[in-house]
């Protein structure tokens, strides 16, 4: 699931929250320092001493929260970068598996284009439009792809590719296709 560009999952939102907290902590600490200097000068009333200590504890707690939030944000950013790297590697591996299968089937360049569009989920009409060819030509190329892959339909071809990606192979369905161990 993708978040909206301005959603709360964006790092700049968290950075802005941490910055506001840091300003608040600085104001609290400044107030505590001013109160403590007033206490030392003997200007304090009885209730101000406990108020100053409470403000000091609040400032320390806020500072601790800022440190913790910053560490968590840094961890999340590193985790996001790692996941993006992993996703990129997985996408490359999927593409390698598909390319290997296509090569094993001995597809012509035109069939390779059609098979690529097929895997992307385009309809026969959409493939014809993308390639600037007639639907009948695309249907003939699809039939050649099915024959070479040992499948009979789009669903079987996709199932074969998915099984291959998962490390499972379907039994050989035709004598003309590449051998597929069970």
Coordinates of C-alpha atoms in Angstrom, one line a residue:
X1 CA 0.0 0.0 0.0
X2 CA 1.4 3.4 -1.0
X3 CA 1.0 6.5 1.1
X4 CA 0.0 9.9 -0.2
X5 CA 3.0 12.1 -0.9
X6 CA 2.0 14.4 2.0
X7 CA 1.0 11.6 4.4
X8 CA 2.3 11.0 7.9
X9 CA 4.7 8.3 6.6
X10 CA 6.9 10.9 5.0
X11 CA 10.2 11.5 6.9
X12 CA 10.0 15.3 6.7
X13 CA 6.7 15.2 8.7
X14 CA 8.5 13.3 11.5
X15 CA 11.5 15.6 11.3
X16 CA 9.2 18.6 11.6
X17 CA 7.6 17.1 14.7
X18 CA 11.0 16.4 16.3
X19 CA 12.1 20.0 15.4
X20 CA 9.0 21.5 17.1
X21 CA 9.6 19.3 20.2
X22 CA 13.2 20.5 20.2
X23 CA 12.1 24.1 20.2
X24 CA 9.7 23.3 23.1
X25 CA 12.4 21.6 25.0
X26 CA 14.7 24.6 24.5
X27 CA 12.0 27.0 25.8
X28 CA 11.4 24.7 28.8
X29 CA 15.1 24.5 29.6
X30 CA 15.5 28.2 29.2
X31 CA 12.6 28.8 31.6
X32 CA 14.0 26.3 34.1
X33 CA 17.4 28.0 33.9
X34 CA 15.8 31.4 34.4
X35 CA 13.7 30.1 37.3
X36 CA 16.8 28.4 38.9
X37 CA 18.8 31.7 38.7
X38 CA 15.8 33.5 40.3
X39 CA 15.7 30.8 43.1
X40 CA 19.4 31.3 43.8
X41 CA 18.9 35.1 44.0
X42 CA 16.3 34.4 46.7
X43 CA 13.3 35.7 44.7
X44 CA 11.4 32.4 44.8
X45 CA 8.1 31.8 46.6
X46 CA 7.4 28.4 48.3
X47 CA 5.5 26.9 45.3
X48 CA 7.9 28.1 42.6
X49 CA 10.6 25.7 43.7
X50 CA 8.4 22.6 43.0
X51 CA 7.1 24.2 39.8
X52 CA 10.7 24.7 38.6
X53 CA 11.5 21.0 39.3
X54 CA 8.4 19.8 37.5
X55 CA 9.4 22.0 34.5
X56 CA 12.9 20.6 34.6
X57 CA 11.6 17.0 34.6
X58 CA 9.3 17.8 31.7
X59 CA 12.2 19.3 29.8
X60 CA 14.3 16.2 30.5
X61 CA 11.5 13.9 29.5
X62 CA 10.9 15.9 26.3
X63 CA 14.6 15.8 25.5
X64 CA 14.7 12.0 26.1
X65 CA 11.7 11.6 23.8
X66 CA 13.4 13.7 21.1
X67 CA 16.5 11.4 21.3
X68 CA 14.4 8.3 21.1
X69 CA 12.3 9.5 18.2
X70 CA 15.4 10.6 16.3
X71 CA 16.9 7.1 16.8
X72 CA 13.7 5.4 15.7
X73 CA 13.4 7.7 12.7
X74 CA 17.0 6.9 11.6
X75 CA 16.3 3.2 12.1
X76 CA 13.1 3.5 10.0
X77 CA 15.0 5.3 7.2
X78 CA 17.7 2.6 7.2
X79 CA 15.0 -0.1 7.1
X80 CA 13.2 1.6 4.3
X81 CA 16.4 1.8 2.3
X82 CA 17.1 -1.9 3.0
X83 CA 13.6 -2.8 1.9
X84 CA 13.9 -0.8 -1.3
X85 CA 17.2 -2.5 -2.1
X86 CA 15.5 -5.9 -1.4
X87 CA 12.6 -5.0 -3.6
X88 CA 14.9 -3.9 -6.4
X89 CA 16.8 -7.2 -6.2
X90 CA 13.6 -9.2 -6.2
X91 CA 12.3 -7.4 -9.2
X92 CA 15.6 -8.1 -11.0
X93 CA 15.4 -11.7 -10.0
X94 CA 11.8 -12.0 -11.3
X95 CA 12.8 -10.4 -14.6
X96 CA 15.8 -12.8 -14.8
X97 CA 13.5 -15.8 -14.4
X98 CA 11.1 -14.6 -17.0
X99 CA 13.9 -13.8 -19.4
X100 CA 15.5 -17.2 -18.8
X101 CA 12.1 -18.9 -19.5
X102 CA 11.6 -16.9 -22.7
X103 CA 15.1 -17.7 -23.9
X104 CA 14.5 -21.4 -23.1
X105 CA 11.4 -21.4 -25.2
X106 CA 13.3 -19.9 -28.2
X107 CA 10.9 -17.0 -28.8
X108 CA 11.4 -14.8 -31.8
X109 CA 11.9 -11.0 -31.1
X110 CA 8.3 -10.4 -32.0
X111 CA 7.1 -13.2 -29.8
X112 CA 9.3 -11.9 -27.0
X113 CA 7.6 -8.5 -27.3
X114 CA 4.2 -10.1 -27.2
X115 CA 5.1 -12.4 -24.3
X116 CA 6.4 -9.4 -22.3
X117 CA 3.2 -7.5 -22.9
X118 CA 1.2 -10.7 -22.0
X119 CA 3.1 -11.0 -18.7
X120 CA 2.3 -7.3 -18.0
X121 CA -1.4 -8.2 -18.3
X122 CA -2.2 -6.4 -21.6
X123 CA -5.1 -7.8 -23.7
X124 CA -4.7 -9.0 -27.2
X125 CA -6.1 -5.7 -28.5
X126 CA -3.8 -3.7 -26.3
X127 CA -0.8 -5.7 -27.4
X128 CA -1.8 -5.2 -31.1
X129 CA -2.1 -1.4 -30.5
X130 CA 1.2 -1.2 -28.6
X131 CA 3.0 -3.1 -31.4
X132 CA 1.2 -1.5 -34.3
X133 CA 0.0 -4.8 -35.7
X134 CA -3.2 -6.6 -36.3
X135 CA -5.0 -8.5 -33.6
X136 CA -4.8 -11.6 -35.8
X137 CA -1.0 -11.3 -35.9
X138 CA -0.9 -11.0 -32.1
X139 CA -3.1 -14.1 -31.8
X140 CA -0.9 -16.1 -34.0
X141 CA 2.2 -15.0 -32.0
X142 CA 0.4 -15.9 -28.8
X143 CA -0.4 -19.3 -30.1
X144 CA 3.3 -19.8 -31.0
X145 CA 4.3 -18.7 -27.5
X146 CA 1.8 -21.1 -25.9
X147 CA 3.1 -23.9 -28.2
X148 CA 6.7 -23.2 -27.4
X149 CA 6.1 -22.9 -23.6
X150 CA 4.0 -26.1 -23.5
X151 CA 0.9 -24.2 -22.3
X152 CA -2.5 -23.8 -23.8
X153 CA -3.6 -20.4 -22.5
X154 CA -2.6 -17.2 -20.9
X155 CA -3.5 -18.5 -17.4
X156 CA -1.4 -21.6 -17.9
X157 CA 1.6 -19.6 -19.1
X158 CA 1.3 -17.3 -16.1
X159 CA 1.0 -20.2 -13.8
X160 CA 4.1 -21.8 -15.3
X161 CA 6.1 -18.6 -14.8
X162 CA 4.9 -18.2 -11.2
X163 CA 5.7 -21.9 -10.5
X164 CA 9.2 -21.3 -11.9
X165 CA 9.7 -18.2 -9.8
X166 CA 8.6 -20.2 -6.7
X167 CA 11.1 -23.0 -7.5
X168 CA 8.3 -25.4 -8.6
X169 CA 8.0 -26.7 -12.1
X170 CA 5.0 -28.1 -13.9
X171 CA 5.4 -31.5 -15.7
X172 CA 6.1 -31.3 -19.4
X173 CA 2.9 -30.7 -21.2
X174 CA 4.1 -31.1 -24.8
X175 CA 6.9 -32.8 -26.6
X176 CA 8.0 -29.5 -28.2
X177 CA 8.6 -27.6 -24.9
X178 CA 11.7 -27.6 -22.8
X179 CA 12.0 -30.4 -20.3
X180 CA 10.4 -29.4 -17.0
X181 CA 11.2 -31.6 -14.0
X182 CA 8.3 -32.3 -11.7

